[in-house]
Amino acid sequence: MPPWTGKRPRRLIRVLLAGAILFIAARFYPPTRHSVDSAMLLQAVFAGEKGGWLGRWAPPPRRLDMAGGGAPADLYLPAGDSNEVRGCVLLAHGMTDMGRRDPRLAAFARNLARLGFAAAVPELPGMRRFRPSLGDVDRISERFLWIAGKFSRPGLPCGLFAFSFAAGPALKAAARPRLKDRAGYFIGLGAYFDLKAVLKHMTTGGRGGEPAFPGGPPVRVGKWLFLRYNMINLGFGPHAAVIESIVRLKLADERADISRYKNRLPRALKNILALIENRDPARFDEIFGFQSSGLRNLIADWSMGRVIAKTRMPVFLLHGRSDPFVPFRESERLAAASRRRGAGSTRLFIARFLGHVDPGAGSEGGGWSRFLEALRLAGFVSRMITAMEGGYAG
């Protein structure tokens, strides 16, 4: 009997054949491929770019500096023919002083490009200066229309992926008439719904030792940075020197006495300082009621209830249960408002092992519970990638 006709060689052939079928399915059949892509992407995110499988198996992506024709932006493309990308996405960075070159964001964009997606990352000066800005809405809009015009095609629309507070300007952009019918999906990581609720959390809650941004001070003093960068919006322009003195004192010592500086300010500005200094959640609403109508309207305008109602695209929301900066309840409220639209599907995942957009920064769970949650997260990301490639992710 020839040696290749025995039972062992036949088993080997069946194993090799099954492996080839699985490889082809994973490479060319989207429902299977998206699950593999999800696992690869998550492994790269949690292990770091240098330890990620994607960095070893996929060719290095390209980065193009888009300096002209609108807001400065980086465009990340897969190696090879850029006309054959699997999809396109605009990544909106949150409040980080590193802007579009934040190492975590750049690594994430490169990993998306390794998977075959085109990713545009515009510079958002408002987010970089820790303040909401209509100018950022304009920049997101124009760069989204640019990347959609270059890479989208029938059945393959571009989408928006916003981190943290960038959910505000990104959703405002998606609600604009020119984008409403062109945005294929929205993904929010650590997003917010009600800016007033976040302000309450920022001033009276949070954990004192958690960083407000990479390498930055604790969340509790992050509110003083917010004051520094929002002097003009809050009406402190003529008193900038006084406010800067207050901020420096509070950054050095949260308990510092600032009464001698407050006495130089008009009542309306004293009320704002009282709101920021207050540490008692039970007093927040009372003190907030003393604020000027301009400030209250500004906070209402940057809340997402009325904004999300104007959008139509599928929405994916991912939030860390241990997030010290934006409470996970904010994504729950945003998801509830999204489901009331009557258009587009909505998916929400609250992860116990995520912090504020940082993988592995959460403190809850371990062992099998962590493993099972990782499987559910992989399923969530798989559906997200399906939407990114123009498929139905309902």
mmCIF file of C-alpha atoms in Angstrom, residues 22-379:
data_model
loop_
_atom_site.group_PDB
_atom_site.id
_atom_site.type_symbol
_atom_site.label_atom_id
_atom_site.label_comp_id
_atom_site.label_asym_id
_atom_site.label_seq_id
_atom_site.Cartn_x
_atom_site.Cartn_y
_atom_site.Cartn_z
ATOM 1 C CA LEU A 22 -10.292 28.622 7.637
ATOM 2 C CA PHE A 23 -7.509 30.845 6.311
ATOM 3 C CA ILE A 24 -9.453 31.646 3.135
ATOM 4 C CA ALA A 25 -12.612 32.303 5.131
ATOM 5 C CA ALA A 26 -10.757 34.537 7.553
ATOM 6 C CA ARG A 27 -9.135 36.413 4.686
ATOM 7 C CA PHE A 28 -12.029 36.786 2.254
ATOM 8 C CA TYR A 29 -15.358 36.057 4.005
ATOM 9 C CA PRO A 30 -16.330 39.181 5.991
ATOM 10 C CA PRO A 31 -18.276 37.585 8.885
ATOM 11 C CA THR A 32 -15.256 35.418 9.705
ATOM 12 C CA ARG A 33 -12.650 37.968 8.707
ATOM 13 C CA HIS A 34 -14.146 40.631 10.946
ATOM 14 C CA SER A 35 -13.856 38.349 13.975
ATOM 15 C CA VAL A 36 -10.194 37.738 13.168
ATOM 16 C CA ASP A 37 -9.626 41.454 12.564
ATOM 17 C CA SER A 38 -11.271 42.245 15.890
ATOM 18 C CA ALA A 39 -8.961 39.887 17.760
ATOM 19 C CA MET A 40 -5.917 41.252 15.942
ATOM 20 C CA LEU A 41 -6.851 44.874 16.602
ATOM 21 C CA LEU A 42 -7.615 44.342 20.288
ATOM 22 C CA GLN A 43 -4.415 42.365 20.798
ATOM 23 C CA ALA A 44 -2.423 45.196 19.218
ATOM 24 C CA VAL A 45 -4.177 47.802 21.373
ATOM 25 C CA PHE A 46 -3.697 45.955 24.665
ATOM 26 C CA ALA A 47 -0.214 44.581 23.957
ATOM 27 C CA GLY A 48 1.093 47.822 22.501
ATOM 28 C CA GLU A 49 2.126 48.407 18.922
ATOM 29 C CA LYS A 50 5.546 46.797 19.295
ATOM 30 C CA GLY A 51 4.067 43.680 20.855
ATOM 31 C CA GLY A 52 1.097 43.501 18.480
ATOM 32 C CA TRP A 53 0.653 40.740 15.946
ATOM 33 C CA LEU A 54 -0.487 43.251 13.351
ATOM 34 C CA GLY A 55 2.883 44.979 13.428
ATOM 35 C CA ARG A 56 4.610 41.655 12.683
ATOM 36 C CA TRP A 57 2.268 40.304 10.025
ATOM 37 C CA ALA A 58 1.142 43.394 8.115
ATOM 38 C CA PRO A 59 3.366 45.688 6.027
ATOM 39 C CA PRO A 60 4.168 49.081 7.586
ATOM 40 C CA PRO A 61 1.445 51.648 6.824
ATOM 41 C CA ARG A 62 2.081 55.040 5.259
ATOM 42 C CA ARG A 63 1.480 58.432 6.837
ATOM 43 C CA LEU A 64 0.884 61.504 4.688
ATOM 44 C CA ASP A 65 0.936 65.009 6.125
ATOM 45 C CA MET A 66 -2.118 66.887 4.829
ATOM 46 C CA ALA A 67 -1.041 70.486 5.394
ATOM 47 C CA GLY A 68 -3.025 72.225 2.656
ATOM 48 C CA GLY A 69 -6.661 72.346 1.656
ATOM 49 C CA GLY A 70 -8.093 72.681 5.159
ATOM 50 C CA ALA A 71 -7.221 71.764 8.720
ATOM 51 C CA PRO A 72 -3.793 70.137 9.174
ATOM 52 C CA ALA A 73 -4.251 66.387 9.348
ATOM 53 C CA ASP A 74 -2.404 63.091 9.119
ATOM 54 C CA LEU A 75 -3.628 60.481 6.673
ATOM 55 C CA TYR A 76 -2.733 56.868 7.439
ATOM 56 C CA LEU A 77 -2.920 54.422 4.542
ATOM 57 C CA PRO A 78 -2.248 50.705 4.155
ATOM 58 C CA ALA A 79 0.777 49.622 2.177
ATOM 59 C CA GLY A 80 0.023 49.100 -1.492
ATOM 60 C CA ASP A 81 -2.716 50.590 -3.639
ATOM 61 C CA SER A 82 -4.630 53.215 -1.659
ATOM 62 C CA ASN A 83 -7.556 52.889 -4.091
ATOM 63 C CA GLU A 84 -8.303 49.442 -2.668
ATOM 64 C CA VAL A 85 -8.858 50.396 0.975
ATOM 65 C CA ARG A 86 -11.511 48.465 2.907
ATOM 66 C CA GLY A 87 -13.056 51.604 4.320
ATOM 67 C CA CYS A 88 -12.320 55.084 5.576
ATOM 68 C CA VAL A 89 -12.659 56.760 8.959
ATOM 69 C CA LEU A 90 -11.953 60.121 10.558
ATOM 70 C CA LEU A 91 -10.412 59.907 14.024
ATOM 71 C CA ALA A 92 -11.159 62.890 16.301
ATOM 72 C CA HIS A 93 -8.735 63.224 19.201
ATOM 73 C CA GLY A 94 -9.971 64.274 22.627
ATOM 74 C CA MET A 95 -8.548 66.788 25.097
ATOM 75 C CA THR A 96 -4.840 66.125 24.802
ATOM 76 C CA ASP A 97 -2.040 68.656 24.592
ATOM 77 C CA MET A 98 -0.359 66.410 22.009
ATOM 78 C CA GLY A 99 -3.214 66.763 19.526
ATOM 79 C CA ARG A 100 -3.262 64.492 16.499
ATOM 80 C CA ARG A 101 0.243 63.222 17.308
ATOM 81 C CA ASP A 102 -0.796 61.692 20.635
ATOM 82 C CA PRO A 103 1.194 58.403 20.577
ATOM 83 C CA ARG A 104 -1.835 56.262 21.497
ATOM 84 C CA LEU A 105 -3.930 57.792 18.729
ATOM 85 C CA ALA A 106 -1.163 57.521 16.127
ATOM 86 C CA ALA A 107 -0.597 53.849 17.018
ATOM 87 C CA PHE A 108 -4.327 53.146 16.725
ATOM 88 C CA ALA A 109 -4.469 54.851 13.315
ATOM 89 C CA ARG A 110 -1.498 52.803 12.118
ATOM 90 C CA ASN A 111 -3.167 49.580 13.251
ATOM 91 C CA LEU A 112 -6.350 50.493 11.362
ATOM 92 C CA ALA A 113 -4.210 51.132 8.282
ATOM 93 C CA ARG A 114 -2.548 47.723 8.738
ATOM 94 C CA LEU A 115 -6.046 46.213 8.599
ATOM 95 C CA GLY A 116 -6.639 47.998 5.290
ATOM 96 C CA PHE A 117 -8.492 51.166 6.326
ATOM 97 C CA ALA A 118 -7.724 54.767 5.442
ATOM 98 C CA ALA A 119 -7.702 56.911 8.600
ATOM 99 C CA ALA A 120 -7.600 60.719 8.663
ATOM 100 C CA VAL A 121 -6.627 62.448 11.903
ATOM 101 C CA PRO A 122 -7.198 66.233 11.829
ATOM 102 C CA GLU A 123 -5.660 68.656 14.300
ATOM 103 C CA LEU A 124 -8.330 70.048 16.641
ATOM 104 C CA PRO A 125 -6.976 73.159 18.403
ATOM 105 C CA GLY A 126 -10.016 73.431 20.687
ATOM 106 C CA MET A 127 -9.551 69.911 22.018
ATOM 107 C CA ARG A 128 -5.828 70.545 22.304
ATOM 108 C CA ARG A 129 -6.569 73.589 24.473
ATOM 109 C CA PHE A 130 -9.130 71.706 26.581
ATOM 110 C CA ARG A 131 -12.204 73.581 25.376
ATOM 111 C CA PRO A 132 -15.160 72.933 23.065
ATOM 112 C CA SER A 133 -14.926 74.882 19.829
ATOM 113 C CA LEU A 134 -17.168 75.347 16.801
ATOM 114 C CA GLY A 135 -13.945 75.702 14.857
ATOM 115 C CA ASP A 136 -13.234 72.029 15.631
ATOM 116 C CA VAL A 137 -16.677 71.146 14.256
ATOM 117 C CA ASP A 138 -15.733 72.928 11.030
ATOM 118 C CA ARG A 139 -12.379 71.120 10.850
ATOM 119 C CA ILE A 140 -13.976 67.722 11.372
ATOM 120 C CA SER A 141 -16.632 68.488 8.760
ATOM 121 C CA GLU A 142 -14.224 69.617 6.064
ATOM 122 C CA ARG A 143 -11.762 66.778 6.599
ATOM 123 C CA PHE A 144 -14.551 64.212 6.726
ATOM 124 C CA LEU A 145 -15.939 65.460 3.414
ATOM 125 C CA TRP A 146 -12.414 65.317 1.982
ATOM 126 C CA ILE A 147 -11.702 61.719 2.998
ATOM 127 C CA ALA A 148 -15.230 60.617 2.053
ATOM 128 C CA GLY A 149 -14.834 62.206 -1.386
ATOM 129 C CA LYS A 150 -11.536 60.414 -1.918
ATOM 130 C CA PHE A 151 -12.211 56.947 -0.518
ATOM 131 C CA SER A 152 -15.935 56.288 -0.071
ATOM 132 C CA ARG A 153 -17.889 54.507 -2.775
ATOM 133 C CA PRO A 154 -21.367 52.975 -3.094
ATOM 134 C CA GLY A 155 -21.865 50.585 -0.195
ATOM 135 C CA LEU A 156 -18.712 51.798 1.549
ATOM 136 C CA PRO A 157 -19.348 55.092 3.378
ATOM 137 C CA CYS A 158 -16.844 56.777 5.676
ATOM 138 C CA GLY A 159 -17.479 57.172 9.385
ATOM 139 C CA LEU A 160 -16.421 59.094 12.477
ATOM 140 C CA PHE A 161 -14.504 57.746 15.479
ATOM 141 C CA ALA A 162 -14.349 60.190 18.409
ATOM 142 C CA PHE A 163 -12.401 59.895 21.627
ATOM 143 C CA SER A 164 -13.716 61.320 24.895
ATOM 144 C CA PHE A 165 -14.815 64.977 24.676
ATOM 145 C CA ALA A 166 -14.305 64.972 20.898
ATOM 146 C CA ALA A 167 -17.692 63.225 20.773
ATOM 147 C CA GLY A 168 -19.195 66.705 21.092
ATOM 148 C CA PRO A 169 -17.713 68.336 17.976
ATOM 149 C CA ALA A 170 -17.822 65.038 16.036
ATOM 150 C CA LEU A 171 -21.553 64.545 16.656
ATOM 151 C CA LYS A 172 -22.223 68.210 15.889
ATOM 152 C CA ALA A 173 -20.435 67.680 12.573
ATOM 153 C CA ALA A 174 -22.392 64.485 11.852
ATOM 154 C CA ALA A 175 -25.666 66.350 12.456
ATOM 155 C CA ARG A 176 -24.898 68.961 9.806
ATOM 156 C CA PRO A 177 -26.916 68.633 6.574
ATOM 157 C CA ARG A 178 -23.843 67.976 4.397
ATOM 158 C CA LEU A 179 -22.725 65.074 6.595
ATOM 159 C CA LYS A 180 -26.022 63.672 7.824
ATOM 160 C CA ASP A 181 -26.524 61.406 4.812
ATOM 161 C CA ARG A 182 -22.824 60.692 4.229
ATOM 162 C CA ALA A 183 -21.678 59.528 7.667
ATOM 163 C CA GLY A 184 -21.829 55.747 7.604
ATOM 164 C CA TYR A 185 -21.359 55.248 11.352
ATOM 165 C CA PHE A 186 -20.252 56.936 14.566
ATOM 166 C CA ILE A 187 -17.976 55.321 17.150
ATOM 167 C CA GLY A 188 -17.477 56.977 20.532
ATOM 168 C CA LEU A 189 -14.899 55.869 23.097
ATOM 169 C CA GLY A 190 -15.442 57.455 26.523
ATOM 170 C CA ALA A 191 -18.062 59.821 25.095
ATOM 171 C CA TYR A 192 -20.387 62.116 27.036
ATOM 172 C CA PHE A 193 -24.066 63.094 26.852
ATOM 173 C CA ASP A 194 -24.663 65.957 29.313
ATOM 174 C CA LEU A 195 -21.845 68.431 29.838
ATOM 175 C CA LYS A 196 -23.449 69.644 33.060
ATOM 176 C CA ALA A 197 -23.301 66.127 34.518
ATOM 177 C CA VAL A 198 -19.660 65.812 33.492
ATOM 178 C CA LEU A 199 -18.886 69.176 35.090
ATOM 179 C CA LYS A 200 -20.508 67.969 38.312
ATOM 180 C CA HIS A 201 -18.422 64.799 38.208
ATOM 181 C CA MET A 202 -15.263 66.755 37.428
ATOM 182 C CA THR A 203 -15.687 69.183 40.310
ATOM 183 C CA THR A 204 -17.115 66.928 43.017
ATOM 184 C CA GLY A 205 -16.252 63.367 41.980
ATOM 185 C CA GLY A 206 -13.486 61.384 40.341
ATOM 186 C CA ARG A 207 -10.512 59.781 42.017
ATOM 187 C CA GLY A 208 -7.822 62.230 43.041
ATOM 188 C CA GLY A 209 -4.865 60.167 41.815
ATOM 189 C CA GLU A 210 -6.112 59.480 38.279
ATOM 190 C CA PRO A 211 -4.436 61.453 35.454
ATOM 191 C CA ALA A 212 -6.586 63.968 33.593
ATOM 192 C CA PHE A 213 -4.521 63.387 30.452
ATOM 193 C CA PRO A 214 -1.280 61.504 29.629
ATOM 194 C CA GLY A 215 1.414 62.699 31.998
ATOM 195 C CA GLY A 216 -0.898 65.321 33.461
ATOM 196 C CA PRO A 217 -2.218 66.123 36.928
ATOM 197 C CA PRO A 218 -5.020 64.291 38.748
ATOM 198 C CA VAL A 219 -8.614 64.650 37.601
ATOM 199 C CA ARG A 220 -9.509 66.854 40.566
ATOM 200 C CA VAL A 221 -7.065 69.538 39.426
ATOM 201 C CA GLY A 222 -7.891 68.977 35.752
ATOM 202 C CA LYS A 223 -10.820 71.345 36.356
ATOM 203 C CA TRP A 224 -8.327 74.156 37.009
ATOM 204 C CA LEU A 225 -6.700 73.500 33.652
ATOM 205 C CA PHE A 226 -10.181 73.712 32.140
ATOM 206 C CA LEU A 227 -10.524 77.143 33.769
ATOM 207 C CA ARG A 228 -7.124 78.263 32.453
ATOM 208 C CA TYR A 229 -7.900 77.305 28.870
ATOM 209 C CA ASN A 230 -11.474 78.608 28.925
ATOM 210 C CA MET A 231 -10.921 82.085 30.391
ATOM 211 C CA ILE A 232 -12.345 83.860 27.340
ATOM 212 C CA ASN A 233 -15.366 81.529 26.971
ATOM 213 C CA LEU A 234 -16.201 81.980 30.643
ATOM 214 C CA GLY A 235 -15.817 85.757 30.609
ATOM 215 C CA PHE A 236 -12.521 85.945 32.515
ATOM 216 C CA GLY A 237 -10.595 87.683 29.716
ATOM 217 C CA PRO A 238 -10.129 91.041 31.507
ATOM 218 C CA HIS A 239 -9.046 89.174 34.660
ATOM 219 C CA ALA A 240 -6.606 86.730 33.048
ATOM 220 C CA ALA A 241 -3.724 87.565 35.401
ATOM 221 C CA VAL A 242 -5.878 86.955 38.476
ATOM 222 C CA ILE A 243 -7.163 83.641 37.112
ATOM 223 C CA GLU A 244 -3.668 82.500 36.210
ATOM 224 C CA SER A 245 -2.556 83.163 39.787
ATOM 225 C CA ILE A 246 -5.509 81.144 41.096
ATOM 226 C CA VAL A 247 -4.798 78.252 38.729
ATOM 227 C CA ARG A 248 -1.135 78.094 39.709
ATOM 228 C CA LEU A 249 -2.032 77.974 43.388
ATOM 229 C CA LYS A 250 -4.639 75.260 42.900
ATOM 230 C CA LEU A 251 -2.379 73.132 40.702
ATOM 231 C CA ALA A 252 0.218 73.226 43.451
ATOM 232 C CA ASP A 253 -2.272 72.620 46.273
ATOM 233 C CA GLU A 254 -5.987 71.950 45.818
ATOM 234 C CA ARG A 255 -6.606 73.290 49.336
ATOM 235 C CA ALA A 256 -4.907 76.640 48.718
ATOM 236 C CA ASP A 257 -6.798 79.730 49.919
ATOM 237 C CA ILE A 258 -7.700 81.992 46.965
ATOM 238 C CA SER A 259 -9.966 84.451 48.795
ATOM 239 C CA ARG A 260 -7.603 87.390 48.226
ATOM 240 C CA TYR A 261 -7.897 86.837 44.456
ATOM 241 C CA LYS A 262 -11.627 86.221 44.418
ATOM 242 C CA ASN A 263 -12.235 89.604 46.065
ATOM 243 C CA ARG A 264 -10.935 91.278 42.889
ATOM 244 C CA LEU A 265 -13.536 89.628 40.672
ATOM 245 C CA PRO A 266 -17.134 90.623 39.854
ATOM 246 C CA ARG A 267 -19.970 88.536 41.308
ATOM 247 C CA ALA A 268 -20.625 86.514 38.124
ATOM 248 C CA LEU A 269 -17.029 85.311 38.028
ATOM 249 C CA LYS A 270 -17.032 84.571 41.755
ATOM 250 C CA ASN A 271 -20.015 82.307 41.113
ATOM 251 C CA ILE A 272 -18.029 80.367 38.507
ATOM 252 C CA LEU A 273 -15.140 79.925 40.920
ATOM 253 C CA ALA A 274 -17.571 78.755 43.602
ATOM 254 C CA LEU A 275 -18.842 76.102 41.178
ATOM 255 C CA ILE A 276 -15.344 74.875 40.413
ATOM 256 C CA GLU A 277 -14.224 74.913 44.046
ATOM 257 C CA ASN A 278 -17.294 73.097 45.344
ATOM 258 C CA ARG A 279 -16.642 69.467 46.362
ATOM 259 C CA ASP A 280 -20.153 68.658 47.628
ATOM 260 C CA PRO A 281 -22.394 66.966 44.995
ATOM 261 C CA ALA A 282 -25.520 67.941 46.984
ATOM 262 C CA ARG A 283 -24.735 71.647 46.508
ATOM 263 C CA PHE A 284 -23.850 71.511 42.803
ATOM 264 C CA ASP A 285 -27.324 72.239 41.367
ATOM 265 C CA GLU A 286 -27.849 75.166 43.736
ATOM 266 C CA ILE A 287 -24.518 76.763 42.790
ATOM 267 C CA PHE A 288 -25.062 76.014 39.111
ATOM 268 C CA GLY A 289 -28.359 77.918 39.315
ATOM 269 C CA PHE A 290 -26.428 81.057 40.292
ATOM 270 C CA GLN A 291 -24.466 81.016 37.029
ATOM 271 C CA SER A 292 -25.152 83.445 34.201
ATOM 272 C CA SER A 293 -27.597 82.460 31.472
ATOM 273 C CA GLY A 294 -24.705 82.674 29.002
ATOM 274 C CA LEU A 295 -22.713 79.984 30.807
ATOM 275 C CA ARG A 296 -25.749 77.766 31.315
ATOM 276 C CA ASN A 297 -26.667 78.107 27.620
ATOM 277 C CA LEU A 298 -23.086 77.318 26.578
ATOM 278 C CA ILE A 299 -23.106 74.088 28.590
ATOM 279 C CA ALA A 300 -26.541 73.159 27.227
ATOM 280 C CA ASP A 301 -25.392 73.837 23.660
ATOM 281 C CA TRP A 302 -22.481 71.432 24.060
ATOM 282 C CA SER A 303 -24.666 68.682 25.496
ATOM 283 C CA MET A 304 -25.670 65.970 23.046
ATOM 284 C CA GLY A 305 -29.412 65.385 23.581
ATOM 285 C CA ARG A 306 -30.628 67.600 20.748
ATOM 286 C CA VAL A 307 -27.565 66.887 18.603
ATOM 287 C CA ILE A 308 -27.795 63.073 18.490
ATOM 288 C CA ALA A 309 -31.484 63.342 17.588
ATOM 289 C CA LYS A 310 -30.499 64.957 14.263
ATOM 290 C CA THR A 311 -28.231 62.098 13.164
ATOM 291 C CA ARG A 312 -29.077 58.920 11.274
ATOM 292 C CA MET A 313 -25.980 56.714 11.214
ATOM 293 C CA PRO A 314 -25.392 53.556 13.300
ATOM 294 C CA VAL A 315 -23.828 54.400 16.660
ATOM 295 C CA PHE A 316 -21.261 52.364 18.623
ATOM 296 C CA LEU A 317 -20.375 53.451 22.152
ATOM 297 C CA LEU A 318 -17.588 51.934 24.256
ATOM 298 C CA HIS A 319 -16.889 53.152 27.788
ATOM 299 C CA GLY A 320 -14.813 52.053 30.764
ATOM 300 C CA ARG A 321 -16.797 51.385 33.924
ATOM 301 C CA SER A 322 -13.847 52.715 35.947
ATOM 302 C CA ASP A 323 -13.514 55.922 33.908
ATOM 303 C CA PRO A 324 -12.612 58.645 36.462
ATOM 304 C CA PHE A 325 -13.033 61.539 34.031
ATOM 305 C CA VAL A 326 -16.321 60.901 32.184
ATOM 306 C CA PRO A 327 -18.762 58.619 34.061
ATOM 307 C CA PHE A 328 -19.840 55.548 32.091
ATOM 308 C CA ARG A 329 -23.461 56.582 32.716
ATOM 309 C CA GLU A 330 -22.874 59.288 30.117
ATOM 310 C CA SER A 331 -22.500 56.710 27.352
ATOM 311 C CA GLU A 332 -25.580 54.904 28.676
ATOM 312 C CA ARG A 333 -27.576 58.139 28.413
ATOM 313 C CA LEU A 334 -26.178 58.849 24.953
ATOM 314 C CA ALA A 335 -27.123 55.335 23.818
ATOM 315 C CA ALA A 336 -30.671 55.768 25.152
ATOM 316 C CA ALA A 337 -31.037 59.051 23.249
ATOM 317 C CA SER A 338 -29.600 57.435 20.122
ATOM 318 C CA ARG A 339 -32.161 54.610 20.272
ATOM 319 C CA ARG A 340 -34.981 57.167 20.443
ATOM 320 C CA ARG A 341 -33.986 58.599 17.051
ATOM 321 C CA GLY A 342 -35.865 55.965 15.090
ATOM 322 C CA ALA A 343 -32.956 55.772 12.634
ATOM 323 C CA GLY A 344 -29.735 53.793 12.714
ATOM 324 C CA SER A 345 -28.827 51.003 15.110
ATOM 325 C CA THR A 346 -27.162 51.630 18.479
ATOM 326 C CA ARG A 347 -24.710 49.412 20.299
ATOM 327 C CA LEU A 348 -23.244 50.019 23.747
ATOM 328 C CA PHE A 349 -20.493 48.194 25.617
ATOM 329 C CA ILE A 350 -19.395 49.090 29.155
ATOM 330 C CA ALA A 351 -16.017 47.458 29.822
ATOM 331 C CA ARG A 352 -14.785 46.817 33.334
ATOM 332 C CA PHE A 353 -11.102 46.827 32.366
ATOM 333 C CA LEU A 354 -11.039 50.179 30.569
ATOM 334 C CA GLY A 355 -10.202 53.486 32.204
ATOM 335 C CA HIS A 356 -10.601 56.765 30.345
ATOM 336 C CA VAL A 357 -9.883 55.592 26.767
ATOM 337 C CA ASP A 358 -6.896 53.669 28.174
ATOM 338 C CA PRO A 359 -6.885 49.883 27.662
ATOM 339 C CA GLY A 360 -6.201 47.880 30.755
ATOM 340 C CA ALA A 361 -6.595 50.889 33.068
ATOM 341 C CA GLY A 362 -9.759 49.632 34.743
ATOM 342 C CA SER A 363 -9.647 48.031 38.164
ATOM 343 C CA GLU A 364 -12.566 45.630 38.152
ATOM 344 C CA GLY A 365 -12.657 41.926 37.488
ATOM 345 C CA GLY A 366 -10.096 39.264 36.755
ATOM 346 C CA GLY A 367 -9.692 35.654 35.746
ATOM 347 C CA TRP A 368 -12.610 34.111 33.890
ATOM 348 C CA SER A 369 -14.818 37.184 34.180
ATOM 349 C CA ARG A 370 -12.147 39.250 32.450
ATOM 350 C CA PHE A 371 -11.727 36.588 29.770
ATOM 351 C CA LEU A 372 -15.468 36.392 29.091
ATOM 352 C CA GLU A 373 -15.712 40.147 28.902
ATOM 353 C CA ALA A 374 -12.815 40.175 26.431
ATOM 354 C CA LEU A 375 -14.804 37.782 24.225
ATOM 355 C CA ARG A 376 -17.858 40.057 24.371
ATOM 356 C CA LEU A 377 -15.681 43.061 23.585
ATOM 357 C CA ALA A 378 -14.256 41.207 20.575
ATOM 358 C CA GLY A 379 -17.798 40.631 19.340
#
